[in-house]
Each structure stands twice: as structure tokens, then as C-alpha cells.
Amino acid sequence: MARLRQLALVLALPVALLALCWLLLADSTSFYAPPLRRILAAFGPTWAPRWASEDASSIALLVIGYAGAVVAGVGLGIPLGARPRLRAVFEPALELFRAIPPPALVPAVKLVFGWGPATNVLVIVSGAVWPVLLNTIEGVRAIDEVLADTCRCYGITGARRLYVLVLRAASPQIITGMRQALSIAIILMVISDMMVGSSGLGFTILEFQRGFSIPEMWSGILLLGGLGVVLSLVFRGFEAVALRWYHGLRRPQRGDA
Amino acid sequence: MTPLLDVRHVRKVYDGHGRTVEAIRDLSFSCAPGELVCIVGPSGAGKTTLLKCVAGLLAPTGGEVVLGDVRVDGPPPGMAVVFQEYGRSLFPWLTAWDNVALPLRQRRTPPGELRRLVDGALGEVGLADVHAAYPWQLSGGMQQRVAIARAIAYEPRILLMDEPFAAVDAQTRADLEDLTRSLWRRHAMTILFVTHDIDEAVYMGQRVVILSASPTVVLEDLAIDLPGERDQLATRSTPRFAELRARVYARIQQAKQRSTT
Ligand SMILES: Nc1ncnc2c1ncn2[C@@H]1O[C@H](COP(=O)(O)OP(=O)(O)OP(=O)(O)O)[C@@H](O)[C@H]1O
Ligand SMILES: [Mg+2]
């Protein structure tokens, strides 16, 4: 029951907005803002044939780029978080790189890697890696000293220490970073499609706009919105499982079990 | 008998950020195998510092710690520690059972043996029914019991306990003191038990090493000649208990006055 009410609360505003659009645009004769019903009608015929090529390739690049950003961010963040000296050396450089807006890198990356999918992936990684990296550093740095001592006393080292102590202790921060990285990655997927590609979701939407296929263009934008929602739901599920202990810990103590 | 643990002229100075703190000036004492020795000293006396030096978690500035015949320069095998901050020494993402099992997994204990040891240890501390609970679902006293179960499942030669019951209520504390003593007698371990509570030190120990306030030295190494079978009510109300307790108290007070005048 509580779940249902929560769901209703979450869905209320989006549904209301969609309904509002539907009503406001119902009799629209504007070329640029066609009725929602026409946009939805265009949805199926537009994307069904492209599903295998455009959508899938963009999403594949997104997944690869995002995974790369997470692996690189966590992989670099752990040694940097654990070693103050290393951090002192790298931190200024990291701050500098982080300050560069990722789309600004597109021309440079394009020069080096050409028009291939490697460029898209690299653009996504270069933007999405930062929140993961910086949050991982914070998380690893804040590992509880008593837990670290406990590991030392019981001889817990190597891979088990990494998995049982470091990754788990830093996981709340790492997952916060991953959540921020996900939205950045989606944005960069679209931007790199538009700036680099000759295919992909972003590119196709741009093509529709240039060709004045307005309902099709809007349907693409809706598709991206839907993709974002689905990905964030998947992410929430992952977070609920991975951080069950953390949410439990932070709930007011209930005393004896 | 040759001592199991020998602390020889240990000195520890914390040095950092322009502030040096001489936490321990000069400490020497030893523990025979199977002994239960209490270290008592006022808050800030450097008890945790001492325990960390003994555990190999901190390098002493001077002197040395010898366990068996080996000089300690890192956490030695066969030593378990129960920390003062029990809430922070259990892994909140592992269940009570997995917390106890973790050191054994690292040691590659075969699964059957592992299950026997973990179930046994949790049973001994009276937590046979909370295997699947996470530490944050347990009360403070139960958490500390999980930490104790983890230590005894590890089957250590020597167990270090740093004010393990300082943060639990009086009733739980009395229970845990008796639990610790009964585990000690059953497992024939050596225990080094640190506390700031004079009553607790006298009740628990076979010997009490009395520390001064910082800069810390050993004031006295006092044998506790109470009978081995101890009882919260009966033992604590014997005249001998009162005498010993008064002796420790007077020793600490005396040192305080000398240092302030
Ligand atoms: N990491 C550290 N750096 C600098 N000084 C420290 C550090 N740890 C402890 N000290 C200092 O050393 C002294 C002894 O501290 P310690 O924690 O060992 O005392 P304690 O006897 O365990 O106290 P308590 O009974 O409150 O637990 C204190 O003055 C403390 O400020
Ligand atoms: Mg202490």
C-alpha cells in the first residue's frame, strides 16, 4: 500500500504534464509544435525500423563509455584515495582536467580518433569519469580507521581486503558518483552523436530537424527521455541492492533485532 | 615461566602538525601464557596507544614488544583484538555470521571447520539466533559480543581488549565481564584487558598493571589474589576486593597529587 502511494506520487506530475501537453496541443496547427497524438503516431514507424541500427548502436556506445568511465574512475580513485602523497601530486592536474567541459574535447578527440565509434566512447568516458573518480577518492579516503585496523589484525589483505573493505566502504560515495556519471554519459552520448557521428540517436534527431520532419524529431526527444527514465530506474534498483546495508545503517536505530 | 608477551621500555611519541605528544613515557610488563592481565589507567593515559603498539598497529618510538620469541613489527598471527569502538570494528555490510567468518575465510579454513567454529563462537557468546542480522540491527552489547565471537573463532594465542565494555549499560557490562572470564577459562587464552574502570580491572584480572596519567609509566604491577571463581555480587562484596580496589585507587590518586604539586 505504501509502495503504491509512493508510485502514485512519483508518477503524478509526469502524467499531469503529459496530459496538459496533450490537451494544449490537441488542436495545434503549429508546424513546430504538432499535437502530441501525431508525435506518438510517428513514434512506432520512426523507430521500429531503426531499432537495430541507430538506437542500439548509441546505447551500446553509451554502455561501453559508461562502463569505461566507472572502471577507470574506480580503478584510479582507489590508489589516489589510499595514498595522500600520490593525491598531492595528481590532484591539481585532475582539477584542471575536470574543469574542461567535455563537449569542448570533441574536436580534439575527433582529430585524433577520426569519425569512428572510438571517438564517441572517448567523449563519454572523458566526461563521465570525473564524478566517479572524485567520489571514489573521497570514499576511499574516509574509510574507517578502526575497520582498517581490524583488517590488519586479522591479516585481511590483497583481493579480499579490496572487496570486503575498500570497495564496500567506499560504495556509497562510488555509487553517488556513478549516478552523476550516468546522466552526464547520456548527455554526452547525444552530443557526440550530433557532433561526431553519421549515425546514432542524436544524429538521427538532428537529421529529422534539418529535414523538417518535426513529429519524428519530437518522437526522438521523447525516446531519449524514456531512455533516461529507464536507465535511472535500473540504476535505482542496483543501488537499492548494493547499498541495502547503508540505508539500513542510516535509518534511526531500532534497538534489539 | 617465560612470558608470552613482553613489553620492554615502550615509549611512544606522536609527532605531527607541529605538536608532539608523549603518550607513553616508559612501560614495561609481561604476560605469562594463559594469564588474564588488566591494564588500568585514567582516560588519556595512552592505553589505546599501548594496545596498538602491542598489536603491531603502531610502531613504538622506543623499546620493543616481544611475542613468543618474535619482536612485533606488524600485526602478528595468532593475535586478536577487540576494539574500544565496537560499532566501527564490525563490517556493516556483512551479517554477524560473515563478520565472524571473515578472518577464517582469509585463513582458508575448510568450509566444514569454518561453519563449526563460527556457529560455536556465536553460540558461546549467546548469539546463536542472530546469524543473519547485520551489526546495525543489533544493540551495542550484542555488537560487542559479535566482536568477541570473531576474536574467539579465530582461536588466538593472545586476545587484546581495549575498554571493550566502556560504552554499554551496567547490567550488560557485568554480563560481558563474566562472559569474557568464562571464555578465558574455557579457551586457555592469554588476555590483555585494558580499562579505565578500577572495579572492572580488579574483578576481571589475575594481575592489574596500574598506569599513571600521561606521560605514562607503570605505577604498580599488582597481583589479584581473589579466588578464580568470581561472582558479580559475592566477589565484589568481599573485604579483599574492597582492599585491592582501594589500593589501586590510592595509587592513582597519589600519582596525580605528585604530578600536580
Ligand atoms: N594519532 C594520534 N596523534 C596524536 N596524538 C594522539 C594520537 N592518538 C592518541 N594521541 C594522544 O595520546 C594520548 C593517549 O591517547 P590514547 O587514546 O592512547 O589514550 P587512552 O588511554 O586510550 O584514552 P581513553 O581512555 O580515553 O580511551 C592522548 O593525549 C591523545 O591525545
Ligand atoms: Mg582508549
Coordinates of C-alpha atoms and ligand atoms in Angstrom, one line a residue:
Chain A
M1 CA 0.0 0.0 0.0
A2 CA 2.8 2.4 1.0
R3 CA 4.6 1.4 -2.2
L4 CA 1.6 2.1 -4.3
R5 CA 1.1 5.5 -2.8
Q6 CA 4.8 6.2 -3.4
L7 CA 4.5 5.1 -7.0
A8 CA 1.4 7.3 -7.5
L9 CA 3.3 10.3 -6.1
V10 CA 6.2 9.7 -8.4
L11 CA 4.0 9.3 -11.4
A12 CA 1.6 12.1 -10.7
L13 CA 3.5 15.1 -12.1
P14 CA 4.8 13.5 -15.3
V15 CA 1.4 12.1 -16.1
A16 CA -0.2 15.5 -15.4
L17 CA 2.3 17.3 -17.6
L18 CA 1.8 14.9 -20.4
A19 CA -1.9 15.3 -20.1
L20 CA -1.5 19.0 -20.2
C21 CA 0.6 18.8 -23.4
W22 CA -1.9 16.6 -24.9
L23 CA -4.8 19.0 -24.2
L24 CA -2.9 22.2 -25.1
L25 CA -1.6 20.8 -28.3
A26 CA -4.6 18.8 -29.3
D27 CA -5.8 21.3 -31.9
S28 CA -2.4 22.8 -32.6
T29 CA -1.8 23.7 -36.2
S30 CA 1.7 25.0 -35.5
F31 CA 4.3 23.3 -37.7
Y32 CA 6.9 23.2 -34.9
A33 CA 4.6 22.0 -32.1
P34 CA 2.4 19.3 -33.6
P35 CA -0.3 17.6 -31.5
L36 CA 1.1 15.0 -29.1
R37 CA -1.1 12.4 -30.8
R38 CA 0.7 12.9 -34.1
I39 CA 4.1 12.7 -32.4
L40 CA 3.1 9.4 -30.7
A41 CA 1.7 8.2 -34.0
A42 CA 5.1 8.9 -35.6
F43 CA 6.9 7.0 -32.9
G44 CA 6.4 3.5 -34.0
P45 CA 7.0 3.9 -37.7
T46 CA 10.0 6.1 -37.0
W47 CA 11.9 4.0 -34.5
A48 CA 10.8 0.4 -35.1
P49 CA 13.0 0.1 -38.3
R50 CA 15.8 2.0 -36.7
W51 CA 15.8 0.0 -33.5
A52 CA 18.5 -2.4 -34.5
S53 CA 20.8 0.2 -36.0
E54 CA 20.5 3.7 -34.6
D55 CA 19.2 3.2 -31.1
A56 CA 21.1 0.0 -30.4
S57 CA 24.4 1.5 -31.6
S58 CA 24.0 4.6 -29.5
I59 CA 23.0 2.6 -26.5
A60 CA 25.9 0.2 -27.0
L61 CA 28.3 3.2 -27.1
L62 CA 26.7 4.6 -24.0
V63 CA 27.1 1.4 -22.1
I64 CA 30.7 0.9 -23.2
G65 CA 31.6 4.5 -22.4
Y66 CA 29.8 4.5 -19.1
A67 CA 31.4 1.2 -18.1
G68 CA 34.8 2.5 -19.1
A69 CA 34.3 5.7 -17.0
V70 CA 33.2 3.6 -14.0
V71 CA 36.1 1.2 -14.3
A72 CA 38.7 4.0 -14.9
G73 CA 37.2 6.2 -12.1
V74 CA 37.2 3.5 -9.5
G75 CA 40.5 2.0 -10.7
L76 CA 42.3 5.3 -10.4
G77 CA 40.3 6.5 -7.4
I78 CA 41.4 3.7 -5.1
P79 CA 45.1 4.3 -5.3
L80 CA 44.6 8.0 -5.2
G81 CA 42.3 7.8 -2.2
A82 CA 44.6 5.5 -0.3
R83 CA 47.8 7.4 -0.8
P84 CA 48.0 11.0 0.3
R85 CA 51.3 11.6 -1.4
L86 CA 50.0 10.4 -4.8
R87 CA 47.0 12.5 -4.3
A88 CA 49.0 15.6 -3.6
V89 CA 50.8 15.1 -6.9
F90 CA 47.7 14.4 -9.1
E91 CA 45.0 16.5 -7.5
P92 CA 45.8 19.8 -9.2
A93 CA 46.0 18.2 -12.6
L94 CA 42.8 16.4 -12.0
E95 CA 41.1 19.7 -11.0
L96 CA 42.3 21.2 -14.3
F97 CA 41.1 18.4 -16.5
R98 CA 37.8 18.3 -14.7
A99 CA 37.2 21.9 -15.4
I100 CA 37.2 21.4 -19.2
P101 CA 33.7 20.9 -20.4
P102 CA 33.7 17.5 -22.2
P103 CA 32.0 18.7 -25.4
A104 CA 34.9 21.1 -25.9
L105 CA 37.1 18.0 -26.2
V106 CA 35.1 16.6 -29.1
P107 CA 37.0 18.5 -31.9
A108 CA 40.4 17.4 -30.5
V109 CA 39.3 13.8 -30.0
K110 CA 37.8 13.8 -33.5
L111 CA 41.1 14.9 -34.9
V112 CA 43.0 12.0 -33.3
F113 CA 40.5 9.2 -33.5
G114 CA 38.5 10.3 -36.6
W115 CA 34.8 9.6 -37.1
G116 CA 34.7 6.1 -35.6
P117 CA 32.8 4.9 -32.5
A118 CA 36.0 5.2 -30.5
T119 CA 35.6 8.9 -30.5
N120 CA 32.0 8.7 -29.1
V121 CA 33.2 6.3 -26.4
L122 CA 36.1 8.5 -25.5
V123 CA 34.0 11.6 -25.3
I124 CA 31.6 9.8 -22.9
V125 CA 34.4 8.5 -20.8
S126 CA 36.2 11.8 -20.6
G127 CA 33.1 13.5 -19.2
A128 CA 31.6 10.7 -17.0
V129 CA 34.9 9.6 -15.4
W130 CA 35.2 12.7 -13.1
P131 CA 32.3 12.3 -10.7
V132 CA 33.2 8.6 -10.3
L133 CA 36.9 9.4 -9.8
L134 CA 36.5 12.2 -7.3
N135 CA 33.8 10.4 -5.3
T136 CA 35.9 7.3 -5.2
I137 CA 38.8 9.2 -3.9
E138 CA 36.6 10.7 -1.2
G139 CA 35.1 7.4 -0.3
V140 CA 38.4 5.6 0.0
R141 CA 40.0 8.4 1.9
A142 CA 37.2 8.3 4.5
I143 CA 37.5 4.5 5.2
D144 CA 37.1 4.0 8.9
E145 CA 40.4 3.6 10.7
V146 CA 39.1 1.1 13.1
L147 CA 37.8 -1.1 10.2
A148 CA 41.2 -0.8 8.5
D149 CA 42.9 -1.8 11.8
T150 CA 40.6 -4.7 12.1
C151 CA 41.6 -5.9 8.7
R152 CA 45.3 -5.6 9.6
C153 CA 44.9 -7.5 12.8
Y154 CA 43.2 -10.4 11.2
G155 CA 45.6 -10.5 8.3
I156 CA 43.0 -9.5 5.7
T157 CA 45.0 -8.3 2.7
G158 CA 45.0 -8.3 -1.1
A159 CA 41.9 -9.0 -3.1
R160 CA 39.7 -9.8 -0.1
R161 CA 40.7 -6.5 1.5
L162 CA 39.9 -4.7 -1.7
Y163 CA 36.5 -6.3 -2.0
V164 CA 35.5 -6.6 1.7
L165 CA 36.9 -3.3 2.9
V166 CA 37.8 -0.8 0.3
L167 CA 35.1 -1.2 -2.3
R168 CA 32.3 -1.8 0.2
A169 CA 33.3 1.0 2.5
A170 CA 33.6 3.5 -0.4
S171 CA 30.5 2.2 -2.2
P172 CA 28.1 4.9 -1.0
Q173 CA 30.3 7.6 -2.5
I174 CA 31.2 5.5 -5.6
I175 CA 27.5 5.0 -6.3
T176 CA 26.8 8.7 -5.8
G177 CA 29.5 9.3 -8.4
M178 CA 28.1 6.7 -10.7
R179 CA 24.7 8.2 -10.6
Q180 CA 26.0 11.6 -11.6
A181 CA 28.1 10.0 -14.3
L182 CA 25.1 8.3 -15.7
S183 CA 23.3 11.5 -16.6
I184 CA 26.5 13.0 -17.9
A185 CA 27.1 10.0 -20.1
I186 CA 23.6 10.2 -21.6
I187 CA 24.1 13.8 -22.4
L188 CA 27.4 13.1 -24.0
M189 CA 26.1 10.2 -25.9
V190 CA 23.6 12.6 -27.6
I191 CA 26.2 15.3 -28.1
S192 CA 28.8 13.0 -29.5
D193 CA 26.2 11.5 -31.9
M194 CA 25.3 15.0 -33.0
M195 CA 28.9 16.3 -33.3
V196 CA 30.8 13.2 -34.4
G197 CA 28.6 10.6 -35.8
S198 CA 26.9 9.8 -39.0
S199 CA 24.5 7.6 -37.2
G200 CA 23.0 7.2 -33.7
L201 CA 20.1 8.6 -31.9
G202 CA 21.4 12.1 -31.5
F203 CA 22.4 12.2 -35.2
T204 CA 19.0 10.9 -36.3
I205 CA 17.2 13.5 -34.3
L206 CA 19.4 16.2 -35.8
E207 CA 18.7 14.8 -39.3
F208 CA 14.9 15.0 -38.7
Q209 CA 15.2 18.6 -37.6
R210 CA 17.2 19.5 -40.7
G211 CA 14.7 17.7 -42.8
F212 CA 11.7 19.4 -41.1
S213 CA 10.3 16.0 -40.0
I214 CA 9.0 17.7 -36.9
P215 CA 6.8 15.0 -35.3
E216 CA 9.6 12.5 -35.9
M217 CA 12.1 14.8 -34.2
W218 CA 9.8 15.2 -31.2
S219 CA 9.3 11.5 -31.0
G220 CA 13.1 11.1 -30.8
I221 CA 13.3 13.5 -28.0
L222 CA 10.6 11.5 -26.2
L223 CA 12.5 8.4 -26.8
L224 CA 15.6 9.9 -25.2
G225 CA 13.5 11.0 -22.2
G226 CA 12.2 7.5 -21.9
L227 CA 15.7 6.0 -22.2
G228 CA 16.8 8.3 -19.4
V229 CA 13.9 7.2 -17.2
V230 CA 14.5 3.5 -17.8
L231 CA 18.2 3.8 -17.1
S232 CA 17.7 5.7 -13.9
L233 CA 15.2 3.1 -12.7
V234 CA 17.6 0.3 -13.5
F235 CA 20.2 2.3 -11.6
R236 CA 17.9 2.7 -8.6
G237 CA 17.4 -1.0 -8.5
F238 CA 21.1 -1.6 -8.5
E239 CA 21.6 1.0 -5.8
A240 CA 18.9 -0.5 -3.5
V241 CA 20.6 -3.8 -3.6
A242 CA 24.2 -2.6 -3.3
L243 CA 23.5 -0.1 -0.5
R244 CA 21.0 -2.0 1.5
W245 CA 23.3 -2.0 4.5
Y246 CA 23.9 1.7 4.1
H247 CA 20.3 2.7 4.1
G248 CA 19.6 0.3 7.0
L249 CA 22.5 1.8 8.9
R250 CA 21.3 5.3 8.4
R251 CA 17.7 4.6 9.4
P252 CA 17.1 5.5 13.0
Q253 CA 18.3 2.7 15.2
R254 CA 15.7 0.2 16.2
G255 CA 17.4 -1.3 19.1
D256 CA 17.4 -5.0 19.5
A257 CA 16.8 -7.1 16.5
Chain B
M1 CA 57.8 -19.5 33.0
T2 CA 59.0 -17.5 30.0
P3 CA 56.5 -14.8 29.3
L4 CA 54.3 -15.0 26.2
L5 CA 54.2 -11.2 25.8
D6 CA 57.0 -9.0 26.9
V7 CA 56.7 -5.2 26.7
R8 CA 60.1 -3.7 27.2
H9 CA 60.6 0.0 27.8
V10 CA 58.0 1.0 25.3
R11 CA 57.8 4.7 24.6
K12 CA 55.5 6.4 22.1
V13 CA 55.6 10.0 21.0
Y14 CA 53.1 11.2 18.5
D15 CA 54.7 13.6 16.2
G16 CA 52.7 15.6 13.7
H17 CA 51.5 19.0 12.7
G18 CA 53.9 20.8 14.9
R19 CA 52.5 19.1 18.0
T20 CA 54.4 16.4 19.8
V21 CA 52.6 14.3 22.4
E22 CA 54.4 11.9 24.6
A23 CA 51.6 9.5 25.0
I24 CA 53.7 6.8 26.7
R25 CA 57.0 7.5 28.5
D26 CA 58.3 4.1 29.6
L27 CA 56.2 1.0 30.0
S28 CA 57.5 -2.5 30.9
F29 CA 55.5 -5.5 31.9
S30 CA 54.9 -9.0 30.8
C31 CA 52.2 -11.7 30.5
A32 CA 52.7 -15.4 31.1
P33 CA 50.9 -17.8 28.8
G34 CA 47.2 -18.2 29.9
E35 CA 47.2 -15.2 32.1
L36 CA 44.5 -12.5 32.2
V37 CA 46.2 -9.2 32.9
C38 CA 44.3 -6.0 33.3
I39 CA 45.8 -2.6 32.4
V40 CA 44.1 0.2 34.2
G41 CA 44.8 3.9 33.8
P42 CA 42.9 7.1 33.6
S43 CA 41.4 8.4 30.4
G44 CA 44.1 9.7 28.0
A45 CA 46.8 7.7 29.7
G46 CA 47.7 6.1 26.4
K47 CA 46.0 2.8 26.9
T48 CA 44.8 2.6 23.4
T49 CA 48.3 3.7 22.2
L50 CA 49.9 0.9 24.2
L51 CA 47.5 -1.7 22.9
K52 CA 48.1 -0.6 19.3
C53 CA 51.9 -0.9 19.9
V54 CA 51.4 -4.4 21.3
A55 CA 49.1 -5.3 18.4
G56 CA 51.7 -4.2 15.9
L57 CA 49.4 -1.5 14.5
L58 CA 51.7 1.3 15.7
A59 CA 55.5 1.3 15.8
P60 CA 56.8 2.4 19.3
T61 CA 59.1 5.3 19.3
G62 CA 61.4 3.4 21.7
G63 CA 61.6 0.0 23.3
E64 CA 60.1 -3.2 21.9
V65 CA 57.3 -5.6 22.2
V66 CA 58.1 -9.3 22.0
L67 CA 55.5 -12.0 21.5
G68 CA 56.7 -15.6 21.9
D69 CA 60.3 -15.1 20.8
V70 CA 59.5 -12.7 18.0
R71 CA 59.8 -9.0 18.0
V72 CA 56.4 -7.4 17.0
D73 CA 56.8 -5.2 14.0
G74 CA 53.4 -5.7 12.4
P75 CA 50.2 -7.5 13.4
P76 CA 51.4 -10.9 14.5
P77 CA 49.4 -14.0 13.6
G78 CA 47.6 -15.6 16.4
M79 CA 46.6 -12.3 18.0
A80 CA 43.0 -11.0 18.0
V81 CA 41.9 -7.5 19.1
V82 CA 38.5 -6.3 20.4
F83 CA 38.5 -2.6 19.9
Q84 CA 37.1 0.2 22.0
E85 CA 34.8 1.4 19.2
Y86 CA 32.9 -1.8 18.6
G87 CA 30.4 0.0 16.4
R88 CA 33.2 0.7 14.0
S89 CA 35.0 -2.5 14.1
L90 CA 32.3 -4.7 12.6
F91 CA 31.7 -4.6 8.8
P92 CA 28.2 -3.1 8.4
W93 CA 27.8 -4.7 5.0
L94 CA 28.3 -8.2 6.4
T95 CA 26.0 -10.2 8.6
A96 CA 27.0 -11.1 12.1
W97 CA 27.9 -14.6 10.8
D98 CA 30.0 -13.3 8.0
N99 CA 31.8 -10.9 10.3
V100 CA 32.9 -13.8 12.4
A101 CA 33.7 -15.9 9.4
L102 CA 35.8 -13.3 7.6
P103 CA 39.2 -13.9 9.3
L104 CA 38.8 -17.6 8.9
R105 CA 38.0 -17.3 5.2
Q106 CA 41.2 -15.3 4.8
R107 CA 43.0 -18.2 6.5
R108 CA 41.4 -20.7 4.1
T109 CA 39.7 -22.7 6.8
P110 CA 37.9 -25.6 5.2
P111 CA 34.1 -25.0 5.0
G112 CA 33.0 -27.6 7.5
E113 CA 35.5 -26.4 10.1
L114 CA 34.6 -22.8 9.3
R115 CA 31.0 -23.5 10.0
R116 CA 31.7 -25.3 13.2
L117 CA 34.0 -22.5 14.5
V118 CA 31.6 -19.7 13.6
D119 CA 28.5 -21.4 14.9
G120 CA 30.4 -22.4 18.0
A121 CA 31.7 -18.9 18.7
L122 CA 28.4 -17.2 18.2
G123 CA 26.7 -19.8 20.4
E124 CA 29.3 -19.2 23.1
V125 CA 28.5 -15.5 23.3
G126 CA 24.8 -16.2 23.3
L127 CA 24.1 -15.1 19.8
A128 CA 23.1 -18.4 18.2
D129 CA 19.9 -16.9 16.8
V130 CA 21.1 -13.7 15.2
H131 CA 23.4 -15.2 12.5
A132 CA 21.7 -13.3 9.6
A133 CA 21.4 -9.9 11.4
Y134 CA 23.5 -7.0 10.3
P135 CA 25.5 -5.3 13.0
W136 CA 23.4 -2.2 12.9
Q137 CA 20.3 -4.2 13.7
L138 CA 21.9 -5.3 17.0
S139 CA 22.2 -3.5 20.3
G140 CA 25.6 -2.2 21.5
G141 CA 26.1 -5.1 23.8
M142 CA 25.3 -7.6 21.1
Q143 CA 27.6 -5.9 18.7
Q144 CA 30.4 -6.2 21.1
R145 CA 29.6 -9.9 21.6
V146 CA 29.9 -10.4 17.8
A147 CA 33.3 -8.8 18.0
I148 CA 34.2 -11.1 20.8
A149 CA 32.9 -14.1 18.9
R150 CA 35.0 -13.1 15.9
A151 CA 38.0 -13.0 18.2
I152 CA 37.5 -16.4 19.7
A153 CA 36.6 -18.1 16.4
Y154 CA 40.0 -17.0 15.3
E155 CA 41.4 -19.1 18.1
P156 CA 44.1 -16.6 19.1
R157 CA 47.0 -17.3 21.4
I158 CA 46.5 -13.8 22.8
L159 CA 43.5 -11.6 22.9
L160 CA 43.8 -7.8 23.4
M161 CA 40.7 -6.0 24.6
D162 CA 40.6 -2.2 24.6
E163 CA 37.9 -0.9 27.0
P164 CA 35.5 -3.3 25.4
F165 CA 32.6 -2.5 27.7
A166 CA 33.0 1.2 28.3
A167 CA 30.0 2.1 26.2
V168 CA 27.4 -0.4 27.3
D169 CA 25.0 -0.2 30.3
A170 CA 25.9 -1.5 33.7
Q171 CA 23.9 -4.8 33.5
T172 CA 25.2 -5.7 30.0
R173 CA 28.6 -4.8 31.2
A174 CA 28.5 -7.2 34.1
D175 CA 27.2 -10.0 31.8
L176 CA 30.0 -9.3 29.3
E177 CA 32.7 -9.3 32.1
D178 CA 31.5 -12.7 33.2
L179 CA 31.3 -14.0 29.6
T180 CA 34.8 -12.9 29.0
R181 CA 36.1 -14.6 32.1
S182 CA 34.3 -17.8 31.3
L183 CA 35.7 -17.8 27.7
W184 CA 39.1 -17.1 29.0
R185 CA 38.9 -20.1 31.3
R186 CA 37.4 -22.4 28.7
H187 CA 39.8 -21.5 25.9
A188 CA 43.0 -21.2 27.9
M189 CA 43.9 -17.9 26.1
T190 CA 46.1 -15.1 27.3
I191 CA 44.1 -11.9 27.6
L192 CA 45.3 -8.4 27.9
F193 CA 42.4 -6.4 29.1
V194 CA 42.5 -2.6 29.1
T195 CA 40.1 -0.5 31.1
H196 CA 39.8 2.8 32.9
D197 CA 37.5 1.3 35.5
I198 CA 39.3 0.2 38.7
D199 CA 36.5 -2.1 39.8
E200 CA 36.4 -3.8 36.5
A201 CA 40.2 -4.2 36.5
V202 CA 40.2 -5.8 39.9
Y203 CA 37.2 -8.0 39.2
M204 CA 38.5 -9.3 35.9
G205 CA 42.2 -9.7 36.3
Q206 CA 44.7 -12.1 37.8
R207 CA 47.0 -9.1 37.8
V208 CA 46.5 -5.4 37.4
V209 CA 49.1 -3.2 35.8
I210 CA 48.4 0.4 37.1
L211 CA 49.3 3.2 34.7
S212 CA 49.9 6.8 35.6
A213 CA 48.4 9.6 33.7
S214 CA 50.3 10.9 30.7
P215 CA 53.4 10.9 30.5
T216 CA 52.7 7.3 31.3
V217 CA 54.7 4.9 33.3
V218 CA 53.8 1.7 35.2
L219 CA 52.9 2.7 38.8
E220 CA 52.5 -0.8 40.1
D221 CA 52.0 -4.4 39.0
L222 CA 49.6 -5.8 41.4
A223 CA 48.7 -9.5 41.8
I224 CA 45.0 -10.0 42.4
D225 CA 44.7 -12.8 44.9
L226 CA 40.9 -13.3 44.7
P227 CA 39.7 -16.8 44.0
G228 CA 39.4 -17.9 40.4
E229 CA 35.7 -18.4 40.6
R230 CA 34.2 -14.9 40.6
D231 CA 30.8 -13.7 41.1
Q232 CA 29.5 -10.2 40.4
L233 CA 27.8 -9.9 43.8
A234 CA 29.8 -12.2 46.1
T235 CA 33.2 -11.2 44.9
R236 CA 32.6 -7.5 44.8
S237 CA 31.4 -7.6 48.4
T238 CA 34.3 -9.4 49.9
P239 CA 36.7 -7.3 52.1
R240 CA 39.7 -8.4 50.0
F241 CA 38.0 -6.9 46.8
A242 CA 37.5 -3.6 48.7
E243 CA 41.1 -3.6 49.8
L244 CA 42.5 -4.2 46.4
R245 CA 40.2 -1.7 44.9
A246 CA 41.3 0.9 47.5
R247 CA 44.9 0.1 46.8
V248 CA 44.6 0.7 43.1
Y249 CA 42.6 3.9 43.7
A250 CA 45.1 5.2 46.2
R251 CA 48.0 4.5 43.8
I252 CA 46.4 6.5 41.0
Q253 CA 45.5 9.4 43.4
Q254 CA 48.9 9.5 44.8
A255 CA 50.5 9.8 41.4
K256 CA 48.1 12.5 40.5
Q257 CA 49.0 14.6 43.5
R258 CA 52.6 14.2 43.0
S259 CA 52.3 15.4 39.4
T260 CA 50.2 18.4 40.3
T261 CA 52.5 19.6 43.1
Ligands
LIG1 N1 47.0 9.6 16.4 C1 47.4 10.5 17.4 N2 48.1 11.6 17.1 C2 48.4 12.4 18.1 N3 48.1 12.2 19.4 C3 47.5 11.1 19.7 C4 47.0 10.2 18.7 N4 46.4 9.2 19.3 C5 46.4 9.5 20.6 N5 47.0 10.7 20.9 C6 47.3 11.3 22.2 O1 47.9 10.3 23.0 C7 47.4 10.4 24.3 C8 46.9 9.0 24.7 O2 45.8 8.6 23.9 P1 45.1 7.2 24.0 O3 44.0 7.2 23.0 O4 46.1 6.2 23.8 O5 44.5 7.2 25.5 P2 43.6 6.2 26.2 O6 44.2 5.9 27.5 O7 43.2 5.1 25.3 O8 42.3 7.1 26.5 P3 40.8 6.7 26.6 O9 40.6 6.1 28.0 O10 40.0 7.9 26.5 O11 40.5 5.7 25.5 C9 46.3 11.4 24.3 O12 46.8 12.6 24.8 C10 46.0 11.6 22.9 O13 45.6 13.0 22.6
MG2 MG 41.4 4.3 24.5

